[in-house]
C-alpha positions as YAML, in Angstrom:
chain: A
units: angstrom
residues:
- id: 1
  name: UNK
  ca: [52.12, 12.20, 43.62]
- id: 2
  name: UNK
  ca: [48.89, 13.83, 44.29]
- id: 3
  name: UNK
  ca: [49.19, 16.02, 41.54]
- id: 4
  name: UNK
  ca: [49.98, 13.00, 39.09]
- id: 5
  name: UNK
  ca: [46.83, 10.59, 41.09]
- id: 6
  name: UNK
  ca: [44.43, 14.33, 40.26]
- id: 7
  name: UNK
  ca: [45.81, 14.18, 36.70]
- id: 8
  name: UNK
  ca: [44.83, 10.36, 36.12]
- id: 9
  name: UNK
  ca: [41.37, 10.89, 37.64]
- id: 10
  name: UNK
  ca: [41.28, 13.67, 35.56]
- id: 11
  name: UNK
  ca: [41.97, 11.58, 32.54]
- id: 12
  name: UNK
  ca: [39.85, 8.35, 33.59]
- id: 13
  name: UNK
  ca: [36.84, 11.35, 33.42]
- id: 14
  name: UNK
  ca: [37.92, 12.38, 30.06]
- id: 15
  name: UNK
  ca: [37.85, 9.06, 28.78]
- id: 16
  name: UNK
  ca: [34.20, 7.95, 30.03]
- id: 17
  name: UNK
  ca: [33.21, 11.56, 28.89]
- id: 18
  name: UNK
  ca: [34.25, 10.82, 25.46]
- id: 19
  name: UNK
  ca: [33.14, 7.25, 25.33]
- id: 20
  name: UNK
  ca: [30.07, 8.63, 26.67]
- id: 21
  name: UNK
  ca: [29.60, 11.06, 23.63]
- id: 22
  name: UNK
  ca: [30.53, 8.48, 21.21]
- id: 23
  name: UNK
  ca: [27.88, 6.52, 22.16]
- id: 24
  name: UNK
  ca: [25.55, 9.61, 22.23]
- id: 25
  name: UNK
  ca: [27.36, 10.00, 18.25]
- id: 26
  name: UNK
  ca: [26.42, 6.16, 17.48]
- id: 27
  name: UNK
  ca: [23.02, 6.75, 18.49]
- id: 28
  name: UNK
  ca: [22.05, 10.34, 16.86]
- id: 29
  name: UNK
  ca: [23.51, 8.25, 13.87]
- id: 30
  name: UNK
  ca: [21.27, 5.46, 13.74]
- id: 31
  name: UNK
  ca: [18.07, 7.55, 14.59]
- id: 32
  name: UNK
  ca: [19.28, 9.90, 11.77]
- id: 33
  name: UNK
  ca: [19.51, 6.89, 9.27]
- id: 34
  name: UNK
  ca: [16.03, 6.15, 10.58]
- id: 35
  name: UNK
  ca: [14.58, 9.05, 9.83]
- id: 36
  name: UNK
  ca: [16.14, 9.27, 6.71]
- id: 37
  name: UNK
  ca: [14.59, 5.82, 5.74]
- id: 38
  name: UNK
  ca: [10.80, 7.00, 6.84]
- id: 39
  name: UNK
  ca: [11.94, 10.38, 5.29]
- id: 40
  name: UNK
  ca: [12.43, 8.18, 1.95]
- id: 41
  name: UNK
  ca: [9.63, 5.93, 2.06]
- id: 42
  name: UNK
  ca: [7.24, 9.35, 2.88]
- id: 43
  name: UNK
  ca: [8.70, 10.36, -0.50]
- id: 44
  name: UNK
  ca: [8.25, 7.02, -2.25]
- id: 45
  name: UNK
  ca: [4.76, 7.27, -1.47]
- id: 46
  name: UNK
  ca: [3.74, 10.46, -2.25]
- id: 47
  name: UNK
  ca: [5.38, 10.09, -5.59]
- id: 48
  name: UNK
  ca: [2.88, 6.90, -6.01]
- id: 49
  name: UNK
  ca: [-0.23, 9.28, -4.64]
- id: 50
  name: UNK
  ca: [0.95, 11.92, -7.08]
- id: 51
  name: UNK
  ca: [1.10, 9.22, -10.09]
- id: 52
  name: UNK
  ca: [-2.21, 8.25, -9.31]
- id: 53
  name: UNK
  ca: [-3.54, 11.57, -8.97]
- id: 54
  name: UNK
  ca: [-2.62, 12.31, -12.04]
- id: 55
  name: UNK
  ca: [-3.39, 9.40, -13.63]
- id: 56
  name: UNK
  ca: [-7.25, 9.25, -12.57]
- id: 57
  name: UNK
  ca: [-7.64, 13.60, -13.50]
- id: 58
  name: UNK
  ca: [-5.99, 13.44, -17.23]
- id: 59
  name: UNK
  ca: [-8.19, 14.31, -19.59]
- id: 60
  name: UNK
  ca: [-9.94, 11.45, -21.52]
- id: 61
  name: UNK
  ca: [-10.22, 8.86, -18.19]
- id: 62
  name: UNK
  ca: [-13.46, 6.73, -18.29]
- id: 63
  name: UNK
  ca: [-14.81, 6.15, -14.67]
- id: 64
  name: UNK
  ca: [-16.65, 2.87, -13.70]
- id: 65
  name: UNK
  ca: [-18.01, 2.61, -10.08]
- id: 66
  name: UNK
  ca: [-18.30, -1.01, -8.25]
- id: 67
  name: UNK
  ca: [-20.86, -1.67, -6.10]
- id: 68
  name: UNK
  ca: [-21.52, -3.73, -2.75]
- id: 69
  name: UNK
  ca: [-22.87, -6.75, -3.63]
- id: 70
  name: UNK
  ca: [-23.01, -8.05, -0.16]
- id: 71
  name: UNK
  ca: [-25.14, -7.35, 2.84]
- id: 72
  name: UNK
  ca: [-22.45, -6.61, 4.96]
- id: 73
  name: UNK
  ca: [-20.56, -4.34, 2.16]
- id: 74
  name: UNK
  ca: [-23.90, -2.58, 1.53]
- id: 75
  name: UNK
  ca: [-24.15, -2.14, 5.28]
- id: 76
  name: UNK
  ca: [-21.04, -0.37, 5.51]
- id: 77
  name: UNK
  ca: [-21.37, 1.51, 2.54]
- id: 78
  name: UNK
  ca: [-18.05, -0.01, 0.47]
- id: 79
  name: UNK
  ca: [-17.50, 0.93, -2.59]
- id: 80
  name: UNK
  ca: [-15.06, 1.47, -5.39]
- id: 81
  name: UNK
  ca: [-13.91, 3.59, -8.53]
- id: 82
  name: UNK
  ca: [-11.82, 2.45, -11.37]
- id: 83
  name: UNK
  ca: [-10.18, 5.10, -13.66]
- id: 84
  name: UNK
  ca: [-9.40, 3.77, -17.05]
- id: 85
  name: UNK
  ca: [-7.79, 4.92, -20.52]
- id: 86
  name: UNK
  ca: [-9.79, 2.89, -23.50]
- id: 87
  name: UNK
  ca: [-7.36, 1.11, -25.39]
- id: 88
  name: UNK
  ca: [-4.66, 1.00, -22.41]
- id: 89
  name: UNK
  ca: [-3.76, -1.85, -20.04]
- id: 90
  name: UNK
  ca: [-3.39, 0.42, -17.13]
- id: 91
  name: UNK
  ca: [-6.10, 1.58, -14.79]
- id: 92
  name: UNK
  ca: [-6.44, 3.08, -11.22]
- id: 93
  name: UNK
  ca: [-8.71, 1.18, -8.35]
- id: 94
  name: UNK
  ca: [-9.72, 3.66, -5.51]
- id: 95
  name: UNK
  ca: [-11.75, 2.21, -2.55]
- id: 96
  name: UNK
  ca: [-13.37, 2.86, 0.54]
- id: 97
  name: UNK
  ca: [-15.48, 1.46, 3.60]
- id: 98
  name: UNK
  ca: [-13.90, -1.55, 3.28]
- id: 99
  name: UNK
  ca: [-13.36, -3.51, 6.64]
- id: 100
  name: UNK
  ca: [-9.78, -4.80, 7.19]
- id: 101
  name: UNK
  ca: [-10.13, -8.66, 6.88]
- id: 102
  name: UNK
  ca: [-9.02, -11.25, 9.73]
- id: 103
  name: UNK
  ca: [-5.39, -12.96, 9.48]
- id: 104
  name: UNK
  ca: [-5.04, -15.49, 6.53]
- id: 105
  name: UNK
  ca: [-7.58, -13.55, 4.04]
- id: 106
  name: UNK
  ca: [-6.55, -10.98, 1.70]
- id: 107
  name: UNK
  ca: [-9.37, -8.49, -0.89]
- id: 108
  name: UNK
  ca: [-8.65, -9.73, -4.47]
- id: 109
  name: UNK
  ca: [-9.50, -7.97, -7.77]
- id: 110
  name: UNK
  ca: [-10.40, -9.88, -10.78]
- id: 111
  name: UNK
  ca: [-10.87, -8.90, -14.57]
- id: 112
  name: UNK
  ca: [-13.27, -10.82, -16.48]
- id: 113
  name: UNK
  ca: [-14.28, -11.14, -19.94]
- id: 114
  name: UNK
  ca: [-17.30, -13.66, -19.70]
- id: 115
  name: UNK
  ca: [-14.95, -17.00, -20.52]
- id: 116
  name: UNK
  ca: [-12.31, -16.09, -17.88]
- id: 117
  name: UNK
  ca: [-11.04, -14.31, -14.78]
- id: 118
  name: UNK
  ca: [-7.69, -12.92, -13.90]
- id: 119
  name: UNK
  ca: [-6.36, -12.26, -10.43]
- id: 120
  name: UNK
  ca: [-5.29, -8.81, -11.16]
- id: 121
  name: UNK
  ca: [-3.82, -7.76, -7.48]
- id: 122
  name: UNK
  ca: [-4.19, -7.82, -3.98]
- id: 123
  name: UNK
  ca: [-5.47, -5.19, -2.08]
- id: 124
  name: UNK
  ca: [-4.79, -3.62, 1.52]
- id: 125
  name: UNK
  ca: [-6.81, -1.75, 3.32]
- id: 126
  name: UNK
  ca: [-5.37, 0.41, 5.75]
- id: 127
  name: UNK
  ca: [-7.37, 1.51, 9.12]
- id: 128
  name: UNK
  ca: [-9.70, 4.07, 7.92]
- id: 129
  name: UNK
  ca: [-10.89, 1.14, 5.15]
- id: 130
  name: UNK
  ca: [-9.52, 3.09, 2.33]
- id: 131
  name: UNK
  ca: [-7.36, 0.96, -0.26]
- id: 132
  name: UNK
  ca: [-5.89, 1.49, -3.86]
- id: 133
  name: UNK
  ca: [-4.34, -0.73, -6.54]
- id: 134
  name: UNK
  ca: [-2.99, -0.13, -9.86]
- id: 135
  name: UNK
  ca: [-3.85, -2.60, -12.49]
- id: 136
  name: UNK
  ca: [-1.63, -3.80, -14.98]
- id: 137
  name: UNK
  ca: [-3.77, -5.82, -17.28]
- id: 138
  name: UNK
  ca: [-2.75, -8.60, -19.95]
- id: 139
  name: UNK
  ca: [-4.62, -6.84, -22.26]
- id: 140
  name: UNK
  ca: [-6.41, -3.17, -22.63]
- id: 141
  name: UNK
  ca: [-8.90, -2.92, -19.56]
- id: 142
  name: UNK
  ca: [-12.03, -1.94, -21.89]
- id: 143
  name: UNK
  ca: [-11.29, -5.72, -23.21]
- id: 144
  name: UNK
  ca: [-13.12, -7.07, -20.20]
- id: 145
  name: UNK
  ca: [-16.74, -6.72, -19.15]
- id: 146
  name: UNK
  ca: [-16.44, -7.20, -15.36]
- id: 147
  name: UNK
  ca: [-14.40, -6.76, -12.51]
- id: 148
  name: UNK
  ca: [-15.00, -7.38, -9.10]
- id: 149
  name: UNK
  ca: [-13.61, -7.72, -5.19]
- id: 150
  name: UNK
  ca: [-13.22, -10.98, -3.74]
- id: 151
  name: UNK
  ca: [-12.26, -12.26, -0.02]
- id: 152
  name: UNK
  ca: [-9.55, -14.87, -0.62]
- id: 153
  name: UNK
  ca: [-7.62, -17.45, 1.32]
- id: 154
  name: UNK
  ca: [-4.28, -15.84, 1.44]
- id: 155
  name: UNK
  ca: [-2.72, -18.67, 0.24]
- id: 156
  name: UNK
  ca: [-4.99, -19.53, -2.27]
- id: 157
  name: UNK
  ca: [-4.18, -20.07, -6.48]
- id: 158
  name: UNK
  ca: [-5.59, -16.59, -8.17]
- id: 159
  name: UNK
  ca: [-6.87, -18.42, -10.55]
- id: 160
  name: UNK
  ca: [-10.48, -18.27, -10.00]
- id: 161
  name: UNK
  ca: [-12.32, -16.29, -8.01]
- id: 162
  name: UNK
  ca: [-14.27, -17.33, -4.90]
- id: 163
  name: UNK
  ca: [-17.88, -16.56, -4.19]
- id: 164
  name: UNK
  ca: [-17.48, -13.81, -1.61]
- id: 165
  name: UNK
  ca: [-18.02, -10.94, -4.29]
- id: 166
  name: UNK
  ca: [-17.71, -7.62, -1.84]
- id: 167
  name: UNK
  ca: [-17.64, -5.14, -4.91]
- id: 168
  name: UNK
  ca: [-18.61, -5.59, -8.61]
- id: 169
  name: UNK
  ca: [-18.90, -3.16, -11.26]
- id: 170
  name: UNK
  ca: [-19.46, -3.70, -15.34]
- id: 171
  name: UNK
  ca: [-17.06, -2.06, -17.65]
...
């Protein structure tokens, strides 16, 4: 009987030893799913840097540079670049020194032609106040003569601009 009382011990610490490394199993799964998911998203987004990249060194891309039209903007040197194709409805908006704006505001960029404004994205700046947006215009880009950076409500109707012009540049 002490033999068979060893043997059931025995198996009782068999059991929590393999429960035990199922659990261990469970959770080297679920951090390996997590990895693979930043893994992914790391990949996602330097397939989007490399687009861009390419997009703004291509032969034949017209630069335009946007300028601080604020005191504060001027102050902390923001400033923007936007790589266009004449003719094409695509373009490339790099910027930097931009401050990250308070809860409930969002950076806005705007084509205009003179008679009207479109709300052509919003931007996010990350922590080092660098941001980047791809335009996808209703129209070629070239067909507007302005474009600028507003600070928006967040829940406001893009459908005209406010007054807090950050950056502004003339196409």
């Amino acid at each position: 009987t002490e033999d068979i009382a060893q043997m059931q011990i025995t198996l009782a610490d068999a059991q929590t030893a393999l429960v035990d490394t199922q659990t261990q199993q469970q959770r080297l799964a679920e951090q390996l799913d997590q990895s693979q998911a930043q893994l992914d998203q790391v990949s996602q987004q330097l397939m989007q840097e490399q687009e861009v990249f390419t997009f703004i060194s291509a032969p034949g891309v017209a630069t335009r540079q946007l300028t601080a039209t604020d005191v504060i903007a001027q102050a902390q040197q923001a400033q923007g670049e936007m790589y266009m194709y004449p003719g094409h409805s695509e373009a490339v908006v790099l910027f930097r020194g931009l401050t990250p704006l308070e809860s409930g505001q969002v950076y806005r960029f705007w084509l205009a032609d003179g008679e009207k404004q479109i709300a052509a994205g919003n931007v996010t700046v990350d922590a080092d106040g660098l941001a980047r947006l791809v335009v996808h215009a209703p129209q070629e880009v070239n067909a507007f003569n302005v474009v600028m950076l507003t600070i928006e409500p967040e829940d406001s109707d893009p459908t005209r601009p406010s007054d807090q012009v950050v950056l502004e540049g003339s196409l």
